[in-house]
XYZ file of C-alpha atoms in Angstrom:
301
model
C 115.859 90.207 100.637
C 112.120 90.904 100.216
C 109.690 88.873 102.451
C 106.768 87.799 100.714
C 103.552 87.836 103.149
C 100.673 85.744 102.136
C 97.685 85.755 104.549
C 95.882 82.284 104.244
C 92.219 81.555 104.910
C 90.241 78.623 103.113
C 91.973 79.396 99.880
C 92.641 75.683 98.761
C 91.653 76.262 95.343
C 94.043 79.041 94.532
C 96.935 78.917 97.318
C 99.141 76.525 95.136
C 99.058 78.780 92.117
C 99.713 81.864 94.300
C 102.692 80.227 95.679
C 103.878 78.771 92.449
C 103.725 82.457 90.774
C 106.174 83.702 93.718
C 108.593 80.625 93.004
C 108.492 81.496 89.605
C 109.996 84.792 90.013
C 113.261 85.881 88.359
C 114.371 87.659 91.341
C 115.226 84.881 93.540
C 116.423 86.516 97.055
C 113.235 86.139 98.903
C 111.465 84.266 101.699
C 107.873 83.214 101.773
C 106.121 83.908 105.105
C 102.582 82.377 104.988
C 100.190 82.977 108.065
C 97.300 80.565 108.242
C 94.300 82.586 109.763
C 92.572 79.458 111.363
C 91.741 77.833 107.749
C 89.122 75.122 108.124
C 89.801 73.652 104.908
C 92.971 71.875 103.161
C 94.760 75.302 102.703
C 97.468 74.613 105.058
C 98.194 70.926 103.783
C 98.653 72.263 100.248
C 101.203 74.784 101.471
C 103.163 71.760 103.456
C 103.109 69.796 100.477
C 105.370 72.363 98.413
C 108.874 71.727 99.149
C 110.950 74.825 99.186
C 113.285 76.012 101.952
C 112.406 79.533 101.773
C 108.597 78.905 102.891
C 107.825 79.734 106.547
C 104.481 79.012 108.140
C 102.854 80.667 111.002
C 99.328 79.910 112.293
C 96.795 81.915 114.308
C 93.318 81.415 115.594
C 91.077 83.282 112.925
C 91.687 86.799 113.680
C 91.111 88.600 110.295
C 93.720 89.618 107.532
C 95.158 92.479 109.072
C 96.079 90.554 111.977
C 97.723 87.820 109.717
C 99.632 90.551 107.643
C 100.892 91.980 110.903
C 102.266 88.558 112.058
C 103.887 88.081 108.910
C 105.448 91.592 109.218
C 106.742 91.053 112.784
C 108.262 87.847 111.742
C 109.722 88.763 108.524
C 113.592 89.307 107.980
C 113.749 91.234 104.625
C 114.649 94.701 104.330
C 111.187 95.175 102.134
C 108.154 93.436 102.692
C 105.787 92.656 99.604
C 102.347 91.558 100.031
C 100.314 88.879 98.300
C 96.946 87.651 98.735
C 96.358 83.860 98.603
C 94.084 84.431 95.383
C 96.288 86.500 93.664
C 99.344 85.771 91.150
C 102.512 87.797 90.299
C 103.955 87.638 86.863
C 107.566 86.148 86.744
C 109.373 89.803 86.624
C 107.212 91.199 89.241
C 109.774 91.367 92.181
C 112.594 92.319 89.588
C 110.509 95.143 88.423
C 110.054 96.293 92.370
C 113.802 96.012 92.951
C 114.564 98.182 89.925
C 112.207 100.676 91.399
C 114.375 100.777 94.848
C 117.272 101.347 92.746
C 116.019 103.791 90.684
C 114.041 105.757 93.312
C 116.244 105.199 96.507
C 114.185 108.220 98.111
C 110.989 106.326 97.853
C 109.767 103.962 100.939
C 106.613 102.272 99.029
C 106.916 100.649 95.435
C 103.897 99.716 93.541
C 103.002 98.660 90.165
C 99.773 98.561 88.151
C 97.800 95.392 88.102
C 95.229 93.540 85.855
C 91.633 93.026 87.126
C 89.992 89.937 85.830
C 85.962 89.657 85.818
C 83.970 86.757 86.431
C 83.508 86.253 82.620
C 87.321 86.026 82.290
C 87.690 89.623 81.015
C 91.198 90.987 81.773
C 91.803 94.434 81.409
C 94.716 96.854 83.201
C 93.802 98.973 86.153
C 92.706 102.527 85.359
C 94.763 104.844 86.873
C 94.418 108.544 86.152
C 96.313 111.859 86.901
C 99.830 110.316 87.225
C 101.993 113.478 86.840
C 105.348 111.770 85.596
C 105.920 110.522 81.804
C 107.082 107.127 81.052
C 106.771 103.806 82.451
C 107.674 104.755 85.887
C 107.892 107.819 88.422
C 107.206 109.361 91.860
C 103.677 109.601 92.660
C 103.551 112.837 94.297
C 100.036 113.350 94.161
C 98.797 110.065 95.633
C 95.350 111.382 96.898
C 94.232 112.804 93.858
C 95.124 109.945 91.766
C 93.387 107.732 94.459
C 90.238 109.614 94.233
C 89.496 109.370 90.528
C 91.070 105.931 89.591
C 90.911 102.265 90.589
C 93.118 101.967 93.667
C 96.583 102.825 92.682
C 97.821 100.799 95.554
C 96.763 97.203 95.575
C 97.654 95.133 98.449
C 99.222 92.175 96.087
C 101.041 94.717 94.139
C 102.828 96.982 96.754
C 106.055 96.310 98.562
C 107.187 98.613 101.164
C 110.489 99.010 103.243
C 110.033 97.025 106.300
C 110.827 99.951 108.780
C 107.902 102.300 106.888
C 105.330 99.707 107.527
C 106.380 99.271 110.984
C 106.257 103.124 111.541
C 102.712 103.509 110.614
C 101.664 100.491 112.802
C 100.859 97.867 110.012
C 97.450 96.986 109.071
C 94.265 98.192 111.504
C 92.769 95.501 113.350
C 89.025 94.892 113.821
C 87.378 96.355 110.861
C 85.582 94.624 107.790
C 86.623 96.956 105.108
C 89.349 99.546 104.075
C 92.091 98.255 106.181
C 94.387 98.283 103.251
C 93.161 101.425 101.937
C 93.967 103.302 105.351
C 97.325 101.788 105.464
C 98.186 102.861 101.996
C 96.903 106.374 102.897
C 99.333 106.340 106.021
C 102.092 105.381 104.096
C 101.269 108.115 101.658
C 101.079 110.967 103.939
C 104.545 109.996 105.482
C 106.475 108.530 102.458
C 107.366 108.730 98.774
C 105.835 106.360 96.409
C 107.530 104.878 93.448
C 105.355 103.667 90.630
C 105.326 101.386 87.548
C 102.616 101.514 85.094
C 103.213 98.202 83.574
C 100.777 95.528 84.813
C 102.455 92.976 86.885
C 99.739 91.377 89.167
C 96.408 89.582 88.125
C 93.562 90.301 90.501
C 89.621 89.174 90.448
C 87.634 91.841 91.123
C 84.386 89.915 92.182
C 82.026 92.350 94.322
C 83.821 95.689 93.595
C 81.863 96.973 90.737
C 79.047 99.061 91.379
C 76.603 96.875 89.647
C 77.639 93.610 91.528
C 76.932 92.406 95.159
C 79.360 94.033 97.609
C 82.454 91.324 98.536
C 82.396 93.336 101.839
C 79.948 95.060 104.045
C 80.658 98.392 105.666
C 81.527 98.803 109.171
C 78.874 100.656 111.265
C 81.527 102.666 113.115
C 83.542 104.431 110.417
C 86.965 104.131 111.805
C 88.746 104.574 108.473
C 86.857 107.836 107.605
C 87.991 109.504 111.017
C 91.563 108.219 110.610
C 91.531 109.899 107.512
C 90.485 113.180 108.849
C 93.048 112.764 111.401
C 95.772 112.333 108.550
C 94.511 115.514 106.965
C 94.776 117.566 110.238
C 98.222 116.023 111.076
C 100.042 115.718 107.661
C 98.158 118.231 105.464
C 98.527 116.138 102.249
C 97.002 117.499 99.100
C 93.928 116.457 97.775
C 93.048 114.616 100.974
C 89.520 116.262 101.189
C 88.769 114.655 97.756
C 89.704 111.281 98.942
C 87.961 111.538 101.981
C 84.820 112.257 99.868
C 85.731 109.256 97.507
C 85.671 107.120 100.796
C 82.262 108.221 101.731
C 81.293 107.561 97.954
C 82.546 103.868 98.355
C 80.607 103.352 101.515
C 77.565 105.265 99.942
C 77.843 102.311 96.859
C 77.819 99.631 99.135
C 75.001 100.680 101.308
C 72.843 101.259 98.164
C 73.636 97.865 96.614
C 72.474 96.523 99.971
C 69.290 98.662 99.928
C 70.244 100.155 102.846
C 68.813 103.647 101.496
C 68.966 105.909 104.341
C 72.600 105.077 105.376
C 73.727 105.388 101.482
C 72.318 108.803 101.559
C 73.921 109.771 104.932
C 77.327 108.649 103.479
C 76.546 110.766 100.054
C 75.941 113.947 102.116
C 79.148 113.153 104.324
C 81.223 112.961 101.033
C 79.613 116.063 99.771
C 80.623 118.004 102.780
C 84.440 117.271 101.768
C 83.944 117.727 97.872
C 81.052 119.313 96.600
C 81.858 118.561 93.068
C 81.760 114.753 93.521
C 79.208 114.311 91.036
C 78.454 110.559 91.514
C 77.128 111.438 95.013
C 74.356 113.204 93.704
C 73.548 110.392 91.505
C 73.744 107.947 94.635
C 70.928 110.321 96.266
C 68.661 110.536 93.282
C 68.881 106.624 92.619
C 67.888 106.090 96.610
C 65.117 108.846 96.183
C 63.569 106.615 93.479
C 60.238 104.884 94.008
C 60.735 101.256 95.138
C 59.419 99.861 91.917
C 62.120 101.617 90.122
C 65.290 100.739 92.260
C 67.772 99.260 90.557
C 68.741 97.490 93.761
C 66.254 95.840 95.380
C 65.834 92.945 98.242
Protein backbone atom coordinates (compact mmCIF):
# COMPACT_ATOMS: atom_id res chain seq x y z
CA UNK A 1 0.00 0.00 0.00
CA UNK A 2 1.01 3.59 -0.63
CA UNK A 3 0.41 6.28 1.98
CA UNK A 4 -0.21 9.63 0.31
CA UNK A 5 0.84 12.46 2.65
CA UNK A 6 -0.79 15.86 2.04
CA UNK A 7 0.19 18.75 4.36
CA UNK A 8 -2.57 21.35 4.38
CA UNK A 9 -2.44 25.03 5.26
CA UNK A 10 -5.00 27.48 3.84
CA UNK A 11 -5.45 25.87 0.41
CA UNK A 12 -9.24 26.12 0.12
CA UNK A 13 -8.98 27.05 -3.55
CA UNK A 14 -6.95 24.00 -4.58
CA UNK A 15 -7.29 21.17 -2.04
CA UNK A 16 -10.36 19.58 -3.65
CA UNK A 17 -8.65 19.28 -7.04
CA UNK A 18 -5.54 17.89 -5.33
CA UNK A 19 -7.47 15.17 -3.50
CA UNK A 20 -9.55 14.32 -6.55
CA UNK A 21 -6.36 13.84 -8.56
CA UNK A 22 -5.47 11.10 -6.06
CA UNK A 23 -8.92 9.52 -6.06
CA UNK A 24 -8.76 9.29 -9.87
CA UNK A 25 -5.58 7.19 -9.79
CA UNK A 26 -5.63 3.96 -11.79
CA UNK A 27 -3.67 2.33 -8.94
CA UNK A 28 -6.09 2.13 -6.01
CA UNK A 29 -4.20 0.53 -3.11
CA UNK A 30 -3.52 3.74 -1.21
CA UNK A 31 -4.56 5.77 1.78
CA UNK A 32 -4.63 9.58 1.97
CA UNK A 33 -3.21 11.07 5.16
CA UNK A 34 -4.04 14.76 5.39
CA UNK A 35 -2.35 16.81 8.09
CA UNK A 36 -4.02 20.15 8.71
CA UNK A 37 -1.33 22.58 9.85
CA UNK A 38 -3.63 25.02 11.62
CA UNK A 39 -5.58 26.25 8.60
CA UNK A 40 -7.74 29.33 9.18
CA UNK A 41 -9.77 29.14 5.97
CA UNK A 42 -12.30 26.52 4.78
CA UNK A 43 -9.65 23.99 3.76
CA UNK A 44 -10.46 21.33 6.35
CA UNK A 45 -14.23 21.68 5.79
CA UNK A 46 -13.68 20.97 2.10
CA UNK A 47 -11.66 17.87 2.95
CA UNK A 48 -14.37 16.61 5.31
CA UNK A 49 -16.97 17.04 2.56
CA UNK A 50 -15.18 14.44 0.41
CA UNK A 51 -16.51 11.00 1.27
CA UNK A 52 -13.89 8.28 0.89
CA UNK A 53 -12.86 5.76 3.57
CA UNK A 54 -9.24 5.96 2.44
CA UNK A 55 -8.96 9.55 3.73
CA UNK A 56 -7.68 10.13 7.27
CA UNK A 57 -7.27 13.58 8.82
CA UNK A 58 -4.86 14.73 11.50
CA UNK A 59 -4.67 18.26 12.89
CA UNK A 60 -1.97 20.27 14.60
CA UNK A 61 -1.32 23.87 15.56
CA UNK A 62 0.62 25.67 12.84
CA UNK A 63 4.14 24.22 12.96
CA UNK A 64 5.20 24.28 9.30
CA UNK A 65 5.19 21.93 6.36
CA UNK A 66 8.03 19.72 7.64
CA UNK A 67 6.25 19.02 10.91
CA UNK A 68 3.03 18.28 9.02
CA UNK A 69 4.75 15.83 6.66
CA UNK A 70 6.45 14.11 9.58
CA UNK A 71 3.13 13.65 11.38
CA UNK A 72 1.82 12.08 8.20
CA UNK A 73 4.81 9.74 7.96
CA UNK A 74 4.48 8.67 11.59
CA UNK A 75 0.81 7.82 11.08
CA UNK A 76 1.20 6.17 7.68
CA UNK A 77 0.43 2.48 7.20
CA UNK A 78 1.89 1.81 3.78
CA UNK A 79 5.22 0.31 2.76
CA UNK A 80 5.69 3.38 0.56
CA UNK A 81 5.08 7.06 1.30
CA UNK A 82 4.19 9.44 -1.54
CA UNK A 83 4.14 13.19 -0.97
CA UNK A 84 1.70 15.63 -2.54
CA UNK A 85 1.38 19.34 -1.79
CA UNK A 86 -2.12 20.76 -1.46
CA UNK A 87 -1.86 22.89 -4.61
CA UNK A 88 -0.37 20.26 -6.94
CA UNK A 89 -2.07 17.53 -8.98
CA UNK A 90 -1.16 14.05 -10.21
CA UNK A 91 -1.93 12.60 -13.61
CA UNK A 92 -4.12 9.52 -13.37
CA UNK A 93 -1.33 6.97 -13.89
CA UNK A 94 1.14 8.56 -11.49
CA UNK A 95 0.95 5.95 -8.72
CA UNK A 96 0.87 3.11 -11.25
CA UNK A 97 4.08 4.46 -12.79
CA UNK A 98 5.72 4.63 -9.37
CA UNK A 99 4.76 1.05 -8.56
CA UNK A 100 6.24 -0.02 -11.90
CA UNK A 101 9.52 1.57 -10.83
CA UNK A 102 9.50 -0.42 -7.56
CA UNK A 103 9.02 -3.63 -9.54
CA UNK A 104 11.65 -2.83 -12.16
CA UNK A 105 14.23 -1.45 -9.71
CA UNK A 106 13.73 -3.33 -6.40
CA UNK A 107 17.21 -2.29 -5.26
CA UNK A 108 16.02 1.32 -5.00
CA UNK A 109 14.32 3.04 -2.07
CA UNK A 110 13.48 6.38 -3.71
CA UNK A 111 11.19 6.61 -6.75
CA UNK A 112 10.56 9.80 -8.65
CA UNK A 113 9.18 11.15 -11.88
CA UNK A 114 9.71 14.23 -13.97
CA UNK A 115 7.11 16.96 -13.52
CA UNK A 116 5.57 19.85 -15.43
CA UNK A 117 6.04 23.45 -14.38
CA UNK A 118 3.16 25.88 -14.85
CA UNK A 119 3.87 29.61 -15.00
CA UNK A 120 1.50 32.37 -13.88
CA UNK A 121 0.42 32.98 -17.46
CA UNK A 122 -0.53 29.34 -17.97
CA UNK A 123 2.53 28.20 -19.90
CA UNK A 124 3.28 24.52 -19.21
CA UNK A 125 6.65 22.89 -19.81
CA UNK A 126 8.40 19.71 -18.59
CA UNK A 127 11.06 20.30 -15.98
CA UNK A 128 14.55 20.59 -17.45
CA UNK A 129 16.57 17.64 -16.17
CA UNK A 130 20.15 17.36 -17.45
CA UNK A 131 23.00 14.85 -17.20
CA UNK A 132 20.93 11.69 -16.67
CA UNK A 133 23.23 8.77 -17.47
CA UNK A 134 20.62 6.20 -18.46
CA UNK A 135 18.90 5.80 -21.82
CA UNK A 136 15.17 5.36 -22.33
CA UNK A 137 12.19 6.39 -20.23
CA UNK A 138 13.49 5.32 -16.82
CA UNK A 139 16.58 4.21 -14.96
CA UNK A 140 18.68 4.60 -11.83
CA UNK A 141 20.14 8.02 -11.01
CA UNK A 142 23.69 7.26 -9.86
CA UNK A 143 24.83 10.88 -10.19
CA UNK A 144 22.09 12.70 -8.30
CA UNK A 145 24.22 15.62 -7.11
CA UNK A 146 25.55 16.27 -10.59
CA UNK A 147 22.03 16.23 -12.05
CA UNK A 148 20.70 18.45 -9.27
CA UNK A 149 23.53 20.95 -9.79
CA UNK A 150 22.68 21.72 -13.42
CA UNK A 151 18.91 21.13 -13.66
CA UNK A 152 15.64 22.15 -12.22
CA UNK A 153 15.26 20.06 -9.04
CA UNK A 154 15.20 16.43 -10.22
CA UNK A 155 13.36 15.42 -7.05
CA UNK A 156 10.28 17.55 -6.50
CA UNK A 157 8.17 16.83 -3.43
CA UNK A 158 4.92 16.04 -5.21
CA UNK A 159 6.71 13.69 -7.61
CA UNK A 160 8.57 11.54 -5.07
CA UNK A 161 7.68 8.23 -3.42
CA UNK A 162 9.96 6.70 -0.76
CA UNK A 163 10.07 3.48 1.19
CA UNK A 164 8.76 4.38 4.63
CA UNK A 165 11.78 2.73 6.25
CA UNK A 166 14.15 4.97 4.26
CA UNK A 167 12.46 8.27 5.08
CA UNK A 168 12.39 7.27 8.75
CA UNK A 169 16.09 6.39 8.62
CA UNK A 170 17.02 9.93 7.54
CA UNK A 171 14.78 11.46 10.21
CA UNK A 172 12.03 12.77 7.96
CA UNK A 173 11.98 16.46 7.09
CA UNK A 174 13.99 18.99 9.16
CA UNK A 175 11.95 21.36 11.31
CA UNK A 176 12.30 25.09 11.81
CA UNK A 177 13.74 26.27 8.51
CA UNK A 178 12.06 28.50 5.92
CA UNK A 179 13.63 27.19 2.75
CA UNK A 180 15.37 24.05 1.55
CA UNK A 181 13.83 21.50 3.91
CA UNK A 182 12.83 19.33 0.97
CA UNK A 183 16.17 19.71 -0.87
CA UNK A 184 18.06 18.65 2.26
CA UNK A 185 15.79 15.64 2.72
CA UNK A 186 16.38 14.49 -0.87
CA UNK A 187 20.13 15.02 -0.45
CA UNK A 188 20.13 12.89 2.70
CA UNK A 189 18.24 10.16 0.88
CA UNK A 190 20.46 10.37 -2.22
CA UNK A 191 23.60 10.00 -0.11
CA UNK A 192 22.31 6.73 1.41
CA UNK A 193 19.91 5.11 -1.08
CA UNK A 194 19.47 4.44 -4.78
CA UNK A 195 16.98 6.49 -6.81
CA UNK A 196 14.80 5.15 -9.64
CA UNK A 197 13.59 7.83 -12.01
CA UNK A 198 11.00 8.15 -14.79
CA UNK A 199 11.43 10.89 -17.37
CA UNK A 200 7.70 10.96 -18.14
CA UNK A 201 6.09 14.06 -16.53
CA UNK A 202 3.36 12.89 -14.17
CA UNK A 203 2.80 15.89 -11.87
CA UNK A 204 1.75 19.53 -12.41
CA UNK A 205 3.52 22.19 -10.33
CA UNK A 206 2.97 25.97 -10.28
CA UNK A 207 6.38 27.60 -10.42
CA UNK A 208 5.53 31.05 -8.98
CA UNK A 209 8.46 32.60 -7.13
CA UNK A 210 11.15 30.18 -8.31
CA UNK A 211 12.32 32.05 -11.40
CA UNK A 212 15.37 34.30 -11.07
CA UNK A 213 13.39 37.26 -12.48
CA UNK A 214 10.41 36.92 -10.10
CA UNK A 215 9.87 37.80 -6.47
CA UNK A 216 11.12 34.94 -4.24
CA UNK A 217 8.43 32.65 -2.89
CA UNK A 218 10.41 32.13 0.31
CA UNK A 219 13.05 34.06 2.18
CA UNK A 220 16.42 32.60 3.11
CA UNK A 221 17.08 31.50 6.66
CA UNK A 222 19.64 33.76 8.33
CA UNK A 223 21.20 30.63 9.82
CA UNK A 224 22.20 28.41 6.90
CA UNK A 225 21.35 25.05 8.48
CA UNK A 226 20.92 23.38 5.08
CA UNK A 227 24.36 24.46 3.88
CA UNK A 228 26.04 23.12 7.00
CA UNK A 229 24.17 19.81 6.76
CA UNK A 230 25.21 19.41 3.12
CA UNK A 231 28.84 19.70 4.24
CA UNK A 232 28.15 17.02 6.88
CA UNK A 233 26.80 14.75 4.13
CA UNK A 234 29.91 15.40 2.07
CA UNK A 235 32.25 14.55 4.94
CA UNK A 236 30.33 11.45 6.06
CA UNK A 237 29.28 9.86 2.76
CA UNK A 238 31.55 11.43 0.10
CA UNK A 239 29.00 11.31 -2.75
CA UNK A 240 30.20 12.34 -6.19
CA UNK A 241 29.61 15.94 -7.24
CA UNK A 242 28.57 17.06 -3.75
CA UNK A 243 30.83 20.14 -3.93
CA UNK A 244 29.07 21.27 -7.10
CA UNK A 245 25.75 20.82 -5.33
CA UNK A 246 26.83 22.82 -2.28
CA UNK A 247 27.92 25.58 -4.65
CA UNK A 248 24.53 25.33 -6.35
CA UNK A 249 22.81 25.74 -2.97
CA UNK A 250 24.73 28.94 -2.27
CA UNK A 251 23.86 30.14 -5.78
CA UNK A 252 20.17 29.74 -4.94
CA UNK A 253 20.63 31.67 -1.70
CA UNK A 254 22.57 34.38 -3.54
CA UNK A 255 19.74 34.67 -6.08
CA UNK A 256 17.11 35.12 -3.37
CA UNK A 257 19.12 37.79 -1.57
CA UNK A 258 19.80 39.56 -4.88
CA UNK A 259 16.09 39.69 -5.75
CA UNK A 260 15.38 41.03 -2.28
CA UNK A 261 18.04 43.75 -2.84
CA UNK A 262 20.14 42.44 0.05
CA UNK A 263 23.28 42.92 -1.99
CA UNK A 264 25.95 42.31 0.63
CA UNK A 265 24.37 39.00 1.65
CA UNK A 266 23.98 38.01 -1.99
CA UNK A 267 27.67 38.67 -2.67
CA UNK A 268 28.71 36.72 0.45
CA UNK A 269 26.68 33.71 -0.67
CA UNK A 270 28.21 33.92 -4.15
CA UNK A 271 31.73 33.81 -2.72
CA UNK A 272 30.78 30.84 -0.52
CA UNK A 273 29.54 29.04 -3.61
CA UNK A 274 32.74 29.78 -5.53
CA UNK A 275 34.75 28.19 -2.73
CA UNK A 276 33.12 24.84 -3.52
CA UNK A 277 33.03 25.26 -7.30
CA UNK A 278 35.08 28.07 -8.89
CA UNK A 279 33.58 27.15 -12.29
CA UNK A 280 30.03 28.08 -11.24
CA UNK A 281 29.93 31.00 -13.70
CA UNK A 282 26.51 32.30 -12.67
CA UNK A 283 27.95 33.32 -9.32
CA UNK A 284 30.33 35.72 -11.09
CA UNK A 285 27.30 37.19 -12.88
CA UNK A 286 25.45 37.61 -9.58
CA UNK A 287 28.43 39.40 -8.04
CA UNK A 288 28.64 41.72 -11.05
CA UNK A 289 24.92 42.53 -10.89
CA UNK A 290 25.14 43.31 -7.19
CA UNK A 291 28.07 45.66 -7.80
CA UNK A 292 26.25 47.72 -10.43
CA UNK A 293 25.33 51.31 -9.49
CA UNK A 294 21.89 51.45 -7.86
CA UNK A 295 20.28 53.16 -10.84
CA UNK A 296 21.35 50.23 -13.04
CA UNK A 297 20.28 47.51 -10.63
CA UNK A 298 17.59 45.20 -12.14
CA UNK A 299 16.22 44.59 -8.63
CA UNK A 300 15.38 47.74 -6.68
CA UNK A 301 13.27 48.39 -3.60
